[in-house]
């Protein structure tokens, strides 16, 4: 699937309707999680964060918190997107027991972006060149979580779809794909993919587990045009995050565990990879996302305002936790 995604991303065919694909620089790396651990310093594990600079320990819409109002910049290419997106971070565990943080690298075409992720919003499957369906953009205050930091088995991970790792030969050659951490050294590093659910209950901006207000399609998939269930009838854009982790500097097999197991671990303490998860807080200005989804945007989007990569790189969030980032997990 991902080789087709890459072909689409390069514009090998030009559909009529909306697909956004844009880079966001890293705005901070710190142990905060305003969705799952609001008010808690530090949160349970380390995160890498992109988007608006209003990211903070607590971001409660019930208390009037508004990402658009509070942000003065964003690390994303589309300058009306003050949303926050974050994932855990990855460490390499050396034989001597020390943990080294795996760096993130930008994708081809946006090489000067500092770390960060590639973000997609789609009206249809990425490899479906028609891109003709309607979606309802997220509402102010909307947030969600995909995946589960506590999961450690493949069976548990089946509950989620499309949380994958690509063991990359190079950035242009994206195979093979795994549900857990790739078991072998990967020459081009890893691409970690997070695809969020695409059906909403139409009422709740959040839910106690941050997941049950959204759902996967009742049958089929978003890609196959599967219908949303009656409990979650509102069809959302497909939000997808791609993060490239440069595991290649840790490819020396002599540094890997003698028993042949793989040496990487999520900041959550998971060495299986099955706990892959990502968080989203919607923060597009006014109706900018809906307008984009309703127009003929493909990768680039003339109806949206953009900024330069150097401006993106300048938008950072201060370190509020103040702890060393390497060696901890
Ligand atoms: C975080 O929130 C606190 C309390 O509202 C505020 O004083 C501080 O300026 C915020 N930090 C950032 C980086 O926005
Ligand atoms: C542990 O091993 C790694 C290489 O595998 C090395 O870079 C690091 O300096 C070592 N740390 C200590 C504390 O010896």
XYZ file of C-alpha atoms and ligand atoms in Angstrom:
357
model
C 0.000 0.000 0.000
C 2.719 2.459 0.901
C 4.499 2.346 -2.422
C 1.234 3.484 -3.954
C 0.957 6.184 -1.307
C 4.398 7.383 -2.252
C 3.502 7.452 -5.930
C 0.443 9.532 -5.061
C 2.514 11.844 -2.907
C 4.811 12.517 -5.816
C 1.839 13.613 -7.899
C 1.957 10.830 -10.440
C -1.756 11.289 -10.896
C -3.849 14.366 -10.219
C -7.254 13.879 -8.652
C -10.040 16.423 -8.520
C -10.553 16.680 -4.782
C -8.871 17.122 -1.469
C -5.727 15.498 -0.247
C -3.420 17.511 1.998
C 0.151 16.355 2.561
C 2.416 18.685 4.501
C 5.458 18.714 6.728
C 5.566 19.995 10.291
C 8.818 20.658 12.148
C 9.397 19.410 15.653
C 8.219 22.048 18.136
C 9.445 20.244 21.259
C 10.344 16.901 22.822
C 9.179 16.652 26.402
C 7.356 14.501 28.912
C 3.944 16.173 28.576
C 0.584 14.788 27.471
C -2.294 17.281 27.748
C -4.726 14.657 26.399
C -4.009 11.558 28.501
C -2.214 13.142 31.496
C -3.534 16.744 31.667
C -1.985 18.825 34.441
C 0.728 16.242 35.052
C 4.440 17.199 34.951
C 6.019 14.961 33.868
C 3.561 12.774 31.939
C 4.011 9.003 31.891
C 6.482 9.027 28.983
C 8.383 11.213 26.557
C 6.704 12.643 23.429
C 7.751 14.393 20.226
C 5.333 17.166 19.337
C 4.470 19.264 16.271
C 1.997 22.066 15.474
C 0.817 25.194 17.273
C 2.913 26.708 20.042
C 0.061 26.781 22.568
C 0.925 23.155 23.438
C 0.955 23.005 27.227
C 0.538 20.850 30.338
C -3.215 21.481 30.334
C -5.325 22.410 27.294
C -8.907 22.068 28.461
C -11.570 23.325 26.023
C -14.157 23.129 28.842
C -12.151 25.892 30.535
C -12.078 27.938 27.342
C -8.706 26.781 26.032
C -8.505 27.506 22.300
C -5.411 26.390 20.366
C -6.063 28.893 17.572
C -6.410 31.874 19.920
C -3.508 30.895 22.180
C -0.973 30.020 19.456
C 1.208 32.718 17.924
C 2.818 30.333 15.409
C 2.764 26.775 14.115
C 5.556 24.438 13.020
C 3.387 23.188 10.125
C 3.602 24.286 6.497
C -0.043 25.361 6.456
C 0.051 28.373 8.746
C -3.649 28.166 9.686
C -3.104 24.766 11.295
C -2.455 25.289 15.024
C -3.399 21.680 15.817
C -1.061 19.537 17.907
C 0.026 16.051 16.895
C 2.362 13.913 18.973
C 3.754 10.399 19.406
C 6.073 8.672 21.852
C 9.802 8.700 21.086
C 12.104 5.777 20.258
C 15.315 4.789 22.045
C 18.131 2.415 21.202
C 19.157 0.262 24.144
C 22.890 -0.398 23.940
C 24.479 -3.597 25.267
C 25.923 -1.597 28.155
C 22.401 -0.665 29.176
C 22.418 2.993 28.173
C 19.492 4.402 26.185
C 20.153 6.616 23.193
C 17.354 8.605 21.586
C 16.752 7.759 17.919
C 16.699 10.979 15.842
C 13.855 11.903 13.510
C 14.598 12.940 9.953
C 12.468 14.866 7.455
C 11.189 13.295 4.263
C 12.420 13.878 0.736
C 11.536 17.307 -0.587
C 11.467 18.982 2.829
C 14.992 18.098 3.939
C 15.596 21.336 5.857
C 12.647 20.687 8.175
C 13.785 20.092 11.731
C 12.640 16.572 12.711
C 8.878 16.456 12.868
C 6.305 14.520 10.874
C 4.424 14.428 7.591
C 0.671 15.021 8.034
C -2.097 13.952 5.643
C -5.814 14.750 5.533
C -7.748 12.843 2.862
C -11.292 12.651 1.573
C -10.704 9.196 0.035
C -8.036 6.535 -0.039
C -4.671 8.018 -0.906
C -4.236 5.712 -3.879
C -7.755 6.470 -5.134
C -7.095 9.186 -7.654
C -10.740 10.290 -7.736
C -10.675 11.918 -4.234
C -14.359 12.810 -4.580
C -16.080 11.992 -1.294
C -17.325 14.499 1.254
C -15.950 14.676 4.756
C -16.857 16.810 7.761
C -13.863 18.588 9.278
C -13.181 18.225 13.019
C -14.805 20.811 15.307
C -13.039 23.221 17.710
C -12.122 21.346 20.883
C -12.002 17.956 19.118
C -9.240 15.571 20.174
C -8.529 11.843 19.884
C -6.006 9.124 20.563
C -5.166 6.126 18.392
C -3.322 3.057 19.653
C -2.615 2.134 23.271
C 0.641 2.705 25.163
C -0.010 -0.347 27.391
C -0.357 -2.941 24.592
C 2.385 -5.556 24.273
C 0.973 -8.311 22.020
C -0.010 -8.662 18.392
C -3.466 -9.863 19.404
C -4.130 -6.731 21.440
C -2.818 -4.598 18.580
C -5.432 -6.079 16.183
C -8.002 -3.756 17.720
C -6.294 -0.940 15.837
C -5.799 -0.783 12.112
C -2.960 0.610 10.133
C -0.489 1.408 12.894
C 2.568 0.166 11.065
C 6.340 0.296 10.748
C 8.048 0.317 7.385
C 11.589 -1.001 7.339
C 12.978 1.308 4.670
C 15.737 0.425 2.277
C 15.738 4.120 1.375
C 13.184 6.927 1.468
C 12.123 5.973 -2.045
C 11.747 2.266 -1.309
C 9.196 1.666 1.405
C 8.876 -1.998 2.241
C 8.359 -4.264 4.070
C 5.670 -3.275 6.576
C 5.335 -4.594 10.164
C 2.805 -4.301 13.013
C 5.554 -4.521 15.642
C 9.126 -3.225 15.525
C 11.004 -4.518 12.446
C 13.158 -7.429 13.623
C 16.200 -6.593 11.466
C 18.426 -3.549 10.858
C 16.809 -1.174 8.315
C 19.172 0.647 6.002
C 16.945 3.701 5.495
C 15.498 3.778 9.019
C 11.844 3.299 9.937
C 8.726 5.065 8.825
C 6.106 4.844 11.575
C 2.532 5.321 10.352
C -0.532 6.350 12.336
C -3.926 6.341 10.602
C -6.750 7.634 12.781
C -10.367 6.425 12.769
C -12.646 8.196 10.294
C -16.163 8.073 11.821
C -17.403 10.413 14.587
C -20.443 10.228 16.881
C -21.214 13.825 15.880
C -21.623 14.960 19.493
C -18.606 14.411 21.718
C -15.377 16.328 21.164
C -13.591 13.810 23.399
C -14.432 10.722 25.492
C -12.999 9.251 28.710
C -10.677 6.869 26.812
C -10.182 9.521 24.066
C -11.208 6.883 21.496
C -14.857 5.881 21.847
C -16.268 9.075 20.279
C -14.657 7.901 17.025
C -14.833 4.611 15.162
C -13.573 2.742 12.136
C -16.124 2.147 9.343
C -18.767 -0.478 10.165
C -17.655 -2.679 7.291
C -14.769 -2.462 4.912
C -12.331 0.363 5.443
C -12.035 4.076 4.801
C -9.968 3.117 1.753
C -12.724 0.907 0.360
C -15.409 3.505 1.079
C -16.892 1.466 3.945
C -19.913 3.109 5.645
C -19.727 4.660 9.107
C -21.769 2.853 11.807
C -25.087 4.374 12.968
C -23.481 5.148 16.342
C -20.747 7.189 14.613
C -22.422 8.468 11.448
C -20.210 11.478 10.630
C -17.497 10.782 8.064
C -14.247 12.543 9.030
C -11.138 13.196 6.939
C -8.594 10.397 7.125
C -5.830 11.850 9.280
C -2.488 10.131 8.811
C 0.921 10.807 10.361
C 4.245 9.564 9.028
C 7.328 9.795 11.238
C 10.759 8.799 9.961
C 13.139 7.545 12.638
C 16.800 7.308 11.689
C 17.535 3.923 13.211
C 20.351 3.448 10.652
C 23.045 4.798 12.980
C 22.265 1.869 15.282
C 22.530 -0.836 12.628
C 25.786 -2.414 13.778
C 24.739 -5.945 14.736
C 27.627 -6.066 17.237
C 25.723 -3.475 19.297
C 22.493 -5.519 19.170
C 21.530 -7.962 21.938
C 23.512 -11.201 21.772
C 20.269 -13.226 21.742
C 19.295 -11.689 18.381
C 16.354 -9.658 19.696
C 15.910 -6.146 18.376
C 17.296 -3.307 20.506
C 14.715 -0.543 20.142
C 12.197 0.570 22.714
C 9.395 3.160 22.760
C 9.659 5.819 25.488
C 6.685 4.028 27.070
C 9.011 1.089 27.826
C 7.604 -1.108 25.042
C 10.188 -3.175 23.172
C 7.600 -4.978 21.000
C 6.322 -1.986 18.997
C 2.679 -3.043 19.488
C 2.017 -0.003 21.719
C 2.392 2.463 18.849
C 0.034 5.391 19.516
C -0.540 8.996 18.476
C -2.532 11.933 19.803
C -4.387 14.686 17.954
C -5.854 17.992 19.084
C -7.687 19.808 16.319
C -6.732 23.474 15.924
C -7.328 24.701 12.367
C -8.299 28.384 12.170
C -11.972 29.105 11.419
C -13.260 26.896 8.568
C -9.869 26.529 6.852
C -9.769 22.724 7.042
C -13.357 22.309 5.847
C -12.700 24.718 2.962
C -9.602 22.742 2.004
C -11.463 19.419 2.159
C -14.231 20.876 -0.063
C -11.872 22.192 -2.716
C -9.531 20.788 -5.319
C -6.459 20.521 -3.160
C -3.897 17.902 -3.922
C -0.793 17.928 -1.731
C -0.630 21.698 -2.142
C -3.722 23.718 -1.499
C -4.167 27.228 -2.925
C -7.084 27.954 -0.575
C -4.725 27.667 2.432
C -1.988 30.011 3.649
C 1.516 28.548 3.753
C 4.813 29.510 5.366
C 8.471 28.711 4.667
C 10.349 25.836 6.292
C 12.610 28.333 8.105
C 9.494 29.902 9.643
C 8.214 26.443 10.616
C 11.543 25.596 12.268
C 11.377 28.789 14.347
C 8.082 27.828 16.001
C 9.048 26.017 19.179
C 7.477 25.308 22.552
C 9.572 25.954 25.693
C 10.767 23.021 27.746
C 8.395 22.938 30.710
C 9.645 19.654 32.209
C 13.384 20.350 32.331
C 14.845 16.877 32.484
C 17.576 15.256 30.369
C 16.076 13.668 27.231
C 18.690 10.996 26.636
C 19.119 8.053 28.929
C 15.567 8.426 30.230
C 12.504 6.601 29.002
C 1.317 27.236 29.746
O 0.247 27.539 30.565
C 0.572 28.410 31.642
C -0.655 28.506 32.525
O -1.760 28.916 31.772
C 1.049 29.738 31.086
O 1.411 30.602 32.141
C 2.239 29.501 30.166
O 2.613 30.698 29.552
C 1.898 28.469 29.102
N 3.091 28.143 28.373
C 3.175 28.206 27.062
C 4.461 27.800 26.485
O 2.246 28.579 26.374
C 27.250 2.333 25.690
O 27.455 1.827 24.389
C 27.289 2.738 23.333
C 27.515 2.039 22.009
O 26.830 0.867 21.916
C 28.203 3.927 23.493
O 27.964 4.864 22.463
C 27.999 4.564 24.839
O 28.940 5.605 25.028
C 28.161 3.546 25.946
N 27.812 4.162 27.218
C 28.543 3.983 28.326
C 28.022 4.691 29.533
O 29.525 3.297 28.328
